[in-house]
mmCIF file of C-alpha atoms in Angstrom:
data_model
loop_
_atom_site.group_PDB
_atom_site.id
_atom_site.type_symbol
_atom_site.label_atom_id
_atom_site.label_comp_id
_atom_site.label_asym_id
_atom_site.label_seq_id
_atom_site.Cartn_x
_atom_site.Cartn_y
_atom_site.Cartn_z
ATOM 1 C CA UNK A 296 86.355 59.844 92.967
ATOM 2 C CA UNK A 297 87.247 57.209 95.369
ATOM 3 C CA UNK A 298 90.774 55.207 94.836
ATOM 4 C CA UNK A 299 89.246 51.407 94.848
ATOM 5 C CA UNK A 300 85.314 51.525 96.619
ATOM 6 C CA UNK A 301 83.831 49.940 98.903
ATOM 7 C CA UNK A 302 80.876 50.889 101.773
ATOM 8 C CA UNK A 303 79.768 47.569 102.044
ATOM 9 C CA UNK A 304 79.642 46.514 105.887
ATOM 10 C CA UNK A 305 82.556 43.824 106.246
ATOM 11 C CA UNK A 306 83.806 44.631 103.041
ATOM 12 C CA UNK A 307 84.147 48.805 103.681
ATOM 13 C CA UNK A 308 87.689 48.205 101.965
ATOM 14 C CA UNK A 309 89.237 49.943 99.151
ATOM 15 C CA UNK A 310 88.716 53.915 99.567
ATOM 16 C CA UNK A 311 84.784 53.433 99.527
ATOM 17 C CA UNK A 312 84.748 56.044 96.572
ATOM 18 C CA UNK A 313 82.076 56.690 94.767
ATOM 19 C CA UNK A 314 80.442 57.467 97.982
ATOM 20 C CA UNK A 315 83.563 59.194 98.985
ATOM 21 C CA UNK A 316 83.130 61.456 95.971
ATOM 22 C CA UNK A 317 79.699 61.711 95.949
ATOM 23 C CA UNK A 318 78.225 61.450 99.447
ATOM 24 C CA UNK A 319 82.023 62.049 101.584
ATOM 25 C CA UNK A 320 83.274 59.894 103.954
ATOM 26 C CA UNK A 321 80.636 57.766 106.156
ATOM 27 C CA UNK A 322 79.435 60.093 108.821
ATOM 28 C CA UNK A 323 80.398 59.350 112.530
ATOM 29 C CA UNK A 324 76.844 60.011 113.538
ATOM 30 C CA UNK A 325 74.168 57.443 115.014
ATOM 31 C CA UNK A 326 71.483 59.662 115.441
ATOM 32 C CA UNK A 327 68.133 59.894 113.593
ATOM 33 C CA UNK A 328 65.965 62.397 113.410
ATOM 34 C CA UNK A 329 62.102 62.330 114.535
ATOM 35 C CA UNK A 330 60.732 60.288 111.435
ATOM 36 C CA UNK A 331 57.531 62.114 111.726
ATOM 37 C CA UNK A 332 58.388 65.303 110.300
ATOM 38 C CA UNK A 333 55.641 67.336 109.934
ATOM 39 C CA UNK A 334 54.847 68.765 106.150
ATOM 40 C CA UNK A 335 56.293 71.914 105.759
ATOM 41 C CA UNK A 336 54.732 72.528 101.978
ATOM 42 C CA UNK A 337 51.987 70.933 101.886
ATOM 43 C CA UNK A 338 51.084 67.152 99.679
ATOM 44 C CA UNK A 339 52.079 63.934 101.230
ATOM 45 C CA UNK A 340 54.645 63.146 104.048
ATOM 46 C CA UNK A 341 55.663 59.714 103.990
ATOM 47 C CA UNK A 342 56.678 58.556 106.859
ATOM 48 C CA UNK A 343 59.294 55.581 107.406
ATOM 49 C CA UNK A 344 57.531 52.339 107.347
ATOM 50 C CA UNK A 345 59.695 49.452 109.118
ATOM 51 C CA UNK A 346 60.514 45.909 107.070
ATOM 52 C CA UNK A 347 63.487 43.412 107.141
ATOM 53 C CA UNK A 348 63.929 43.679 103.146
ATOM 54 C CA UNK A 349 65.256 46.518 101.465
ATOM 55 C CA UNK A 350 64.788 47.071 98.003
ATOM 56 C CA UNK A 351 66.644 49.981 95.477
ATOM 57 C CA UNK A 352 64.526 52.393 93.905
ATOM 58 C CA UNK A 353 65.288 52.705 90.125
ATOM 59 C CA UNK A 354 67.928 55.803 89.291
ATOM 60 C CA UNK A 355 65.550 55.934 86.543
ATOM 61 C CA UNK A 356 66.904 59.717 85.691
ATOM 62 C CA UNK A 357 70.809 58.682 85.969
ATOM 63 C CA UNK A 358 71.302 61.087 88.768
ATOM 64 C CA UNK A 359 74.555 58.307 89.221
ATOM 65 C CA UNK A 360 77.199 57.543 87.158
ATOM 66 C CA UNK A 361 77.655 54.063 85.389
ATOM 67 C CA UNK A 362 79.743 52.218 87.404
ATOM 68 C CA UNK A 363 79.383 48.670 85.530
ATOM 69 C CA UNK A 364 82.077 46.076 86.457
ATOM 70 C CA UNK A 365 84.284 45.865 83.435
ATOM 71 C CA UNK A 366 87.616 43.682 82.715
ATOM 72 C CA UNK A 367 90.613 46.165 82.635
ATOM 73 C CA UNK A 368 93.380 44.383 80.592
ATOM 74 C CA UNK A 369 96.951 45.358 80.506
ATOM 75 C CA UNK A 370 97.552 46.303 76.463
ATOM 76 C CA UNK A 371 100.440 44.546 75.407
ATOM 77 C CA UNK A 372 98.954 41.591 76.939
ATOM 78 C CA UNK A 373 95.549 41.563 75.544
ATOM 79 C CA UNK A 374 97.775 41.919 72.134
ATOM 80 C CA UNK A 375 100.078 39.581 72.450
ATOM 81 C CA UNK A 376 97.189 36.764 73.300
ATOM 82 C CA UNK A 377 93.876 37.167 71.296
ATOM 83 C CA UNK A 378 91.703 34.896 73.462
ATOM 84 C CA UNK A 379 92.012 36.540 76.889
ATOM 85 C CA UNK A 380 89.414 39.032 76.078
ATOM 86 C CA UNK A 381 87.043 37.189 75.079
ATOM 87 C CA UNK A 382 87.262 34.913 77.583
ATOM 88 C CA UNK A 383 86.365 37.738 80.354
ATOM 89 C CA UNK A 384 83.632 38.821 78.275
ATOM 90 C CA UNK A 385 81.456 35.431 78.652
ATOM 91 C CA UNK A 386 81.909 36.529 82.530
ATOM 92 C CA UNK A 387 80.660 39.809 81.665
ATOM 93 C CA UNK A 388 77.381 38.663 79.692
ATOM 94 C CA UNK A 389 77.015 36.160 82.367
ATOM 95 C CA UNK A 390 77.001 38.986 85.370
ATOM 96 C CA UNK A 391 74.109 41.617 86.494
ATOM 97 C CA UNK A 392 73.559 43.840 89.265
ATOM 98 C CA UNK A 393 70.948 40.611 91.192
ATOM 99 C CA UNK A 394 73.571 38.479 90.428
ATOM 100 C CA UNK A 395 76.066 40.469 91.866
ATOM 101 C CA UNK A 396 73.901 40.537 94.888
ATOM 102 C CA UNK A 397 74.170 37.173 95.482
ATOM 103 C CA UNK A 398 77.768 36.799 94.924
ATOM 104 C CA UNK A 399 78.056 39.204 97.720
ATOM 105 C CA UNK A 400 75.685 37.763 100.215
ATOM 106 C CA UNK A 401 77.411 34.477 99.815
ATOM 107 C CA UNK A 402 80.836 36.251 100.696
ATOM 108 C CA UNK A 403 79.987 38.648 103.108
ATOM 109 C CA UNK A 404 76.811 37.379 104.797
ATOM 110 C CA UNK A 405 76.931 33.421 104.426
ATOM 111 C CA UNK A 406 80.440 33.287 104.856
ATOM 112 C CA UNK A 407 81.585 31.622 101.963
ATOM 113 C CA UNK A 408 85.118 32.056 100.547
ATOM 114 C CA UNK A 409 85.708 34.049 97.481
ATOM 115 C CA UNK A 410 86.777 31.148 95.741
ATOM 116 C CA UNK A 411 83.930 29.235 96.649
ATOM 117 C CA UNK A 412 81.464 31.447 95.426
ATOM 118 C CA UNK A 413 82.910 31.839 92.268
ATOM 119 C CA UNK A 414 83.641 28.530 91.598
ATOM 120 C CA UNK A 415 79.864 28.009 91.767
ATOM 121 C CA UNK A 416 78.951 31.273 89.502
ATOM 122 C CA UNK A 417 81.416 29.640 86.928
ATOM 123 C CA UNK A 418 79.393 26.218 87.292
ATOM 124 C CA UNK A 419 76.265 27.516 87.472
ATOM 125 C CA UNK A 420 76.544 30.137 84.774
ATOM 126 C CA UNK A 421 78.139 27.782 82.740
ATOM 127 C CA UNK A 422 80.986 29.696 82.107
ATOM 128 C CA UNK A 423 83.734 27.247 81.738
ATOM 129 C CA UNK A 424 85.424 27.720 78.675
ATOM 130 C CA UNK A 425 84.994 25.298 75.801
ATOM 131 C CA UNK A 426 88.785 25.001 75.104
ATOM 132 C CA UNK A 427 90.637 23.716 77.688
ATOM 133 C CA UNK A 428 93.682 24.150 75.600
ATOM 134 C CA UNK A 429 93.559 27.834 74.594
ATOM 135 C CA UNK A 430 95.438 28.962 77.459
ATOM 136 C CA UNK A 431 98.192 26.054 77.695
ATOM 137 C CA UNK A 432 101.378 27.129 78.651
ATOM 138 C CA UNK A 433 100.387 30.934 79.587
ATOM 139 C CA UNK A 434 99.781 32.439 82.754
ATOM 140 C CA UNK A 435 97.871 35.301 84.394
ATOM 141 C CA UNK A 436 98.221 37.588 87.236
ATOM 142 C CA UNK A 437 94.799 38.779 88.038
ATOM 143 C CA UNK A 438 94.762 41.831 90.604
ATOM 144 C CA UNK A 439 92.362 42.279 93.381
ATOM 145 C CA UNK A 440 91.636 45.250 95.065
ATOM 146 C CA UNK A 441 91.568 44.581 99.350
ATOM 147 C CA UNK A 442 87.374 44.284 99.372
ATOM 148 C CA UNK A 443 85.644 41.139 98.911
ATOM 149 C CA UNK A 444 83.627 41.505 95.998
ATOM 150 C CA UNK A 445 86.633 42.698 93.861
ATOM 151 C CA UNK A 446 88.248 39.524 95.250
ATOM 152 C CA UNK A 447 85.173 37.526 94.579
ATOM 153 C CA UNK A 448 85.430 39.073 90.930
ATOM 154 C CA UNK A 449 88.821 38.143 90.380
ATOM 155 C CA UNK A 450 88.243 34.376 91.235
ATOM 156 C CA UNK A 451 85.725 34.200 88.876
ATOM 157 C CA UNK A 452 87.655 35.631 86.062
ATOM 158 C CA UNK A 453 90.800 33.282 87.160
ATOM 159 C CA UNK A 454 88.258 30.189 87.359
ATOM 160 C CA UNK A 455 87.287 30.454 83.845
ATOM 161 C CA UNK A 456 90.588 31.185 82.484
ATOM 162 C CA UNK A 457 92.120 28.430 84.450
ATOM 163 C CA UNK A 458 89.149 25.967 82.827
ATOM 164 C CA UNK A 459 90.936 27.605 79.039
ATOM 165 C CA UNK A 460 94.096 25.711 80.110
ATOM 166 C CA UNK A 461 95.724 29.258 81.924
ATOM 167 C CA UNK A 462 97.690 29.663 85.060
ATOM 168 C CA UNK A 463 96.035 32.370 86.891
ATOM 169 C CA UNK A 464 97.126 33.592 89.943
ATOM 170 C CA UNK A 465 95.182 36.228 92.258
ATOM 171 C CA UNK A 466 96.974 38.492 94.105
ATOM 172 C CA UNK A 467 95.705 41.147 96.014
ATOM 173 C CA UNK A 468 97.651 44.741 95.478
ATOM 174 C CA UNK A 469 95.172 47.117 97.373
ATOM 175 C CA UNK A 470 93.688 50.478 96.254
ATOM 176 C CA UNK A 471 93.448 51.802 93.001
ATOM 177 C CA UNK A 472 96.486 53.882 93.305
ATOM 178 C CA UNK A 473 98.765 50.838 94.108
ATOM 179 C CA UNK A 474 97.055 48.199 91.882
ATOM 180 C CA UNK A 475 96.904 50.592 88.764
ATOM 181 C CA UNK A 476 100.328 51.050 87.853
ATOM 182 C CA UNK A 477 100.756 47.307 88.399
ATOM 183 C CA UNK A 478 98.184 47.078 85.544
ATOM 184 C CA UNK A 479 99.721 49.309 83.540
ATOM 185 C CA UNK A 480 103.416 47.505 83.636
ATOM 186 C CA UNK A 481 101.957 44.514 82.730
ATOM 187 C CA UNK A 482 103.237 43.107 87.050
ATOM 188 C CA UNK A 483 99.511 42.920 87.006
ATOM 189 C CA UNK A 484 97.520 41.624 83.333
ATOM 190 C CA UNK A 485 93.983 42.393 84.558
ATOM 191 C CA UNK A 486 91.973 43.091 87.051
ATOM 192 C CA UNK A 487 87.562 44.074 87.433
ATOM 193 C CA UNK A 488 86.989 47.441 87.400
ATOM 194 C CA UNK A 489 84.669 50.327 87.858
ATOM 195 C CA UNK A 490 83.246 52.006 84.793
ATOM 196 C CA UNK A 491 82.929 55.530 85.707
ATOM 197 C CA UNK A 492 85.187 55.846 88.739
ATOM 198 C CA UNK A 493 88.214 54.556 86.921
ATOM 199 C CA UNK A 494 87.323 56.555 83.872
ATOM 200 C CA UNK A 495 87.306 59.894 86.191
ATOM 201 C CA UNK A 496 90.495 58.480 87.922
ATOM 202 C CA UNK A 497 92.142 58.272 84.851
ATOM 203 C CA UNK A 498 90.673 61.781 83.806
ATOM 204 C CA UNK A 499 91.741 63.175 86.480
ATOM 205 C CA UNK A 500 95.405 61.479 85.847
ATOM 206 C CA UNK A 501 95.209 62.893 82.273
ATOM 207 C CA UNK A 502 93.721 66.386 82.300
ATOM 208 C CA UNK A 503 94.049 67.353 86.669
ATOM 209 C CA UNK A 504 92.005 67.843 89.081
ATOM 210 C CA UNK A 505 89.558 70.272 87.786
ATOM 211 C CA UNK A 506 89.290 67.864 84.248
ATOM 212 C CA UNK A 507 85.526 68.468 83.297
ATOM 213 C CA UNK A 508 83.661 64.940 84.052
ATOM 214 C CA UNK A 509 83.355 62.481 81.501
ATOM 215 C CA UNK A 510 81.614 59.693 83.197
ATOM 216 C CA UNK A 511 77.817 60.153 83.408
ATOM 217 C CA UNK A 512 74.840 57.561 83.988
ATOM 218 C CA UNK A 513 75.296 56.257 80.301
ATOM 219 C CA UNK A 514 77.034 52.990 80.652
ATOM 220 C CA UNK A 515 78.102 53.269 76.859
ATOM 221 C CA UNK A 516 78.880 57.006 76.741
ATOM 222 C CA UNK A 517 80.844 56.158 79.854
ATOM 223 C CA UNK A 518 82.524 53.249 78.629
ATOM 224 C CA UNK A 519 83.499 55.024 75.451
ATOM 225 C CA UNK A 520 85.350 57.522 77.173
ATOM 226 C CA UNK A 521 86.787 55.193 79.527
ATOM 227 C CA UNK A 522 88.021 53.523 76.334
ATOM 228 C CA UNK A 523 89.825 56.905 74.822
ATOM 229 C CA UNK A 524 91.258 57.419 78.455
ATOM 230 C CA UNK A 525 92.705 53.527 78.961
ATOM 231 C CA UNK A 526 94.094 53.673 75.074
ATOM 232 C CA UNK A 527 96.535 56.313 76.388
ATOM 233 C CA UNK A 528 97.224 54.825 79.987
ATOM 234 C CA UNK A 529 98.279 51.312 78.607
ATOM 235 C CA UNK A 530 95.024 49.815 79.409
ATOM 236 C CA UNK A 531 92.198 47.502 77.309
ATOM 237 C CA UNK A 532 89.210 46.816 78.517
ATOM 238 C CA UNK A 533 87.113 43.956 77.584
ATOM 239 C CA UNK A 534 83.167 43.864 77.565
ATOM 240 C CA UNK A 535 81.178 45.801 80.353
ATOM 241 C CA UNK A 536 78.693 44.200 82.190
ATOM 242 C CA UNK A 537 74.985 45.196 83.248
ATOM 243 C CA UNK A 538 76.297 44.532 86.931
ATOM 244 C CA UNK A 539 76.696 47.977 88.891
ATOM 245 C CA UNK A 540 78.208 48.711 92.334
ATOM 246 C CA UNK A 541 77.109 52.456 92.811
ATOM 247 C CA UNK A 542 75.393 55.108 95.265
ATOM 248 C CA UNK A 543 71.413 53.981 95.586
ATOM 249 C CA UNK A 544 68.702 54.999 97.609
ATOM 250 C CA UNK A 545 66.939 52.149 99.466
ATOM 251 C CA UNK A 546 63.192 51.687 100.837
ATOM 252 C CA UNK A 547 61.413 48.673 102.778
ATOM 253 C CA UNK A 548 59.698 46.277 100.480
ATOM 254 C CA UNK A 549 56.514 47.732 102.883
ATOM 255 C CA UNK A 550 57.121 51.104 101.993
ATOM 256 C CA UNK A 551 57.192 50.439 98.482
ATOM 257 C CA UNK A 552 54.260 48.328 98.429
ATOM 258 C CA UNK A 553 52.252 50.686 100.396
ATOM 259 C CA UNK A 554 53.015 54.274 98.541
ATOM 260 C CA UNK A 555 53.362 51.795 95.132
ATOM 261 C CA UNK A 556 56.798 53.008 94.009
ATOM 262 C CA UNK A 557 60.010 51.323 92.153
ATOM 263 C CA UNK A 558 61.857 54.306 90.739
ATOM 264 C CA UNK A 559 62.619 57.641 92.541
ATOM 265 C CA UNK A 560 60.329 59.264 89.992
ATOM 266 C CA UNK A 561 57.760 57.669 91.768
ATOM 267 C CA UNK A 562 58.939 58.650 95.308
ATOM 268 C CA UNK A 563 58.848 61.827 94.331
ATOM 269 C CA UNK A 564 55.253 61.807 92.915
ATOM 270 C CA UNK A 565 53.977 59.999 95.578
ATOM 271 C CA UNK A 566 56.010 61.546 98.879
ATOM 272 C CA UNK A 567 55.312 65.378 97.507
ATOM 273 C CA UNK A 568 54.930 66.371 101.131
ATOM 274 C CA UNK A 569 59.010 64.710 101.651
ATOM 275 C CA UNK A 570 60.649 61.629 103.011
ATOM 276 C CA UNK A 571 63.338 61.455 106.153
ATOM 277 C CA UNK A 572 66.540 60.550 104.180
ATOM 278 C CA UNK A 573 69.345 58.314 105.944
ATOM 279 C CA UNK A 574 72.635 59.026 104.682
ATOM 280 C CA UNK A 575 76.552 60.106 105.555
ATOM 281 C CA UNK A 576 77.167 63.360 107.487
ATOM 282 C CA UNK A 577 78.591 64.854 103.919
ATOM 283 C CA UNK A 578 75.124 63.355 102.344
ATOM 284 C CA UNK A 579 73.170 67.041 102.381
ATOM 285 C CA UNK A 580 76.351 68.823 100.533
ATOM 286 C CA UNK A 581 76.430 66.069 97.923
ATOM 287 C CA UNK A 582 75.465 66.294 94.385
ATOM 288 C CA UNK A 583 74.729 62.276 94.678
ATOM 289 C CA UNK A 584 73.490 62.686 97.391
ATOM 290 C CA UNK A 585 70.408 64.771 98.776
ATOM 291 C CA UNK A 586 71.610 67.414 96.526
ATOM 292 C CA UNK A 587 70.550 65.445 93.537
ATOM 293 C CA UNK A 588 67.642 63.888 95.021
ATOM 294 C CA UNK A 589 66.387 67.893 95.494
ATOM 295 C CA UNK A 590 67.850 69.263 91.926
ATOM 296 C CA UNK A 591 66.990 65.607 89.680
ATOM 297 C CA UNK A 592 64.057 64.161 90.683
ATOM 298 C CA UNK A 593 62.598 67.204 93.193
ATOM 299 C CA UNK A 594 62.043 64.732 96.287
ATOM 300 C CA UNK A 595 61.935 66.802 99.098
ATOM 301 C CA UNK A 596 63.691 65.756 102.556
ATOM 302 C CA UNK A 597 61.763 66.931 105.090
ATOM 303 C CA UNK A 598 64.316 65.250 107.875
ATOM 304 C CA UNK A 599 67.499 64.188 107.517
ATOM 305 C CA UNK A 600 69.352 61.518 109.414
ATOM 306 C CA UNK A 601 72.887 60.805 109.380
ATOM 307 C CA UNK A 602 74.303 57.364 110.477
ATOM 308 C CA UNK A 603 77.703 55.780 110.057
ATOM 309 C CA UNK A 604 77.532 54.306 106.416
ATOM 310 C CA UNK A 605 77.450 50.454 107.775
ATOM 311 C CA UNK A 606 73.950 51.713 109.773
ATOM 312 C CA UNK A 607 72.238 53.144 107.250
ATOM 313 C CA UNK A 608 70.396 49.702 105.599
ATOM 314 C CA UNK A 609 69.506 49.350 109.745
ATOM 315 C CA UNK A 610 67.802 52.615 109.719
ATOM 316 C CA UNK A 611 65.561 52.033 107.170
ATOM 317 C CA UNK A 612 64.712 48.353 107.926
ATOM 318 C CA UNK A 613 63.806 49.870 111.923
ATOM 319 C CA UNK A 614 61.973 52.871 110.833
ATOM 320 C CA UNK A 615 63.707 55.631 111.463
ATOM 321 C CA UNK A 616 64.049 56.640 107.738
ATOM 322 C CA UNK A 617 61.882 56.193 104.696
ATOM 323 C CA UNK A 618 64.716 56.031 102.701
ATOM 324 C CA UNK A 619 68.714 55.506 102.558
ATOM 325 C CA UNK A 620 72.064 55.747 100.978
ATOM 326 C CA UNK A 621 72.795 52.450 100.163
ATOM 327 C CA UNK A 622 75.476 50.239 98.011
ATOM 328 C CA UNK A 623 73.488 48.677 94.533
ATOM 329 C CA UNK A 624 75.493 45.295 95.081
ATOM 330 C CA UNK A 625 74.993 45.107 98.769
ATOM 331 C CA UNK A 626 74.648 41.391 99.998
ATOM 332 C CA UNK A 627 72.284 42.370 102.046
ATOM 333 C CA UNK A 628 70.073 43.780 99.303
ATOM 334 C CA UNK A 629 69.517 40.191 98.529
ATOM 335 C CA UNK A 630 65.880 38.815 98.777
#
């Protein structure tokens, strides 16, 4: 599993992981292929159809794993103060995948500052806490990872706790493998996380390399074994949110509208005849990748196309693929 994340286009920070595990690194390719690839099998080819909005087909079989954003707490100091937790959790009700969106368009498209966009989530969520005493006299290091939405993250959690009375301090410690043990000494008391790639980090920590998976595309199974794994690593986690930063596959709002489909059930139903598929060089030899889209949901790629990661969304919108690898939380995902 990746070390932090991140595939986003300015934000490609943080060990990009989940695609790392599941799709490899980006590929170093630019080429497409010819989009229309004639029907090798017989039913319907769908050809790419060009549009400037993307939109994520439903992973309405979990073919990925759960990778809600979720507070991870240092243990001693979730202990030692009872209202931390539950302070993190309003920011976890408050946040979903759209929302998540947004934050990240306003960062990494529209230029805001980290700060700036989550002091306006905390106002216009209304997440300011109703104590502004709770936290007097206590302070909290909140670690970011080097990518702007785990930045973006972080000031949002330090904004609220900061309204409770807290001093909260970001500082960003890099990837996952520098930031973690941070956490876990309590240099660091929290920082957002990843669901399912720091529950197979930690997995892997615990039981080596070849550990058998635990994560899966179960938030709570996933969250529940993330909560077994932190309870031995020092680690508490607060509530986990219905925002997710994982591997999807991306269409044009025209192709969409014209073979009428929102999940990849649908794709599969309606594209029998196969798709051209944008993705990573590794994409093909993935099991997130093309390999699942084969073994899960039986879509069949007739072409495949492999672009740099940061092209990908490009591809699509021009028409050179009906469908890519994309980021769920991408800014530019936004509508």
């Amino acid at each position: 599993m990746r070390s932090t994340r991140r595939l986003t286009v300015p934000a490609a920070a943080a060990g990009l992981l989940l695609v790392l595990a599941a799709c490899g690194d980006p590929g170093s390719g630019g080429g497409s292929a010819d989009p229309t690839a004639a029907d090798a099998g017989g039913g319907t080819v769908c050809e790419p159809v060009a549009g400037d909005q993307l939109v994520v087909l439903d992973d309405d079989q979990g073919l990925q794993n759960a990778d809600n954003i979720i507070p991870a707490v240092n243990a001693a100091a979730a202990a030692a103060d009872p209202a931390l937790v539950p302070l993190l959790d309003g920011v976890s009700a408050a946040l979903d995948t759209d929302k998540l969106i947004q934050l990240n368009k306003a960062v990494d498209i529209d230029r805001q500052t980290s700060t700036e966009a989550a002091e306006q989530f905390v106002a216009d969520e209304s997440l300011a806490a109703d104590d502004a005493s709770v936290g007097a006299g206590k302070s909290v290091v909140i670690g970011a990872a080097n990518f702007s939405e785990s930045a973006t993250l972080s000031e949002i959690y330090a904004a609220v706790l900061r309204s409770a009375g807290y001093t909260a301090e970001v500082q960003t410690i890099g990837n996952r493998e520098t930031y973690l043990p941070a956490l876990q000494s309590g240099q660091i008391t929290l920082t957002p996380e990843y669901a399912a790639t720091l529950a197979e980090f930690l997995n892997t920590q615990a039981n080596g390399p070849d550990a058998e998976p635990v994560a899966s595309g179960d938030p709570d199974a996933t969250v529940a074994a993330l909560t077994t794994l932190g309870a031995d690593a020092d680690l508490t986690f607060g509530a986990v949110s219905a925002a997710q930063d994982q591997n999807a596959f991306a269409v044009t709002s025209a192709f969409a509208e014209e073979h009428d489909v929102s999940t990849l059930s649908d794709l599969a139903t309606a594209c029998d005849g196969g798709v051209v598929l944008a993705g990573p060089a590794e994409c093909p030899e993935r099991p997130f990748c093309q390999i699942g889209l084969e073994e899960t949901y039986g879509i069949t790629v007739s072409e495949f196309a492999s672009y740099d990661f940061g092209l990908i969304g490009d591809a699509v919108r021009s028409g050179e693929a009906s469908i890519g690898l994309v980021l769920s939380s991408d800014g530019s995902l936004a509508s």
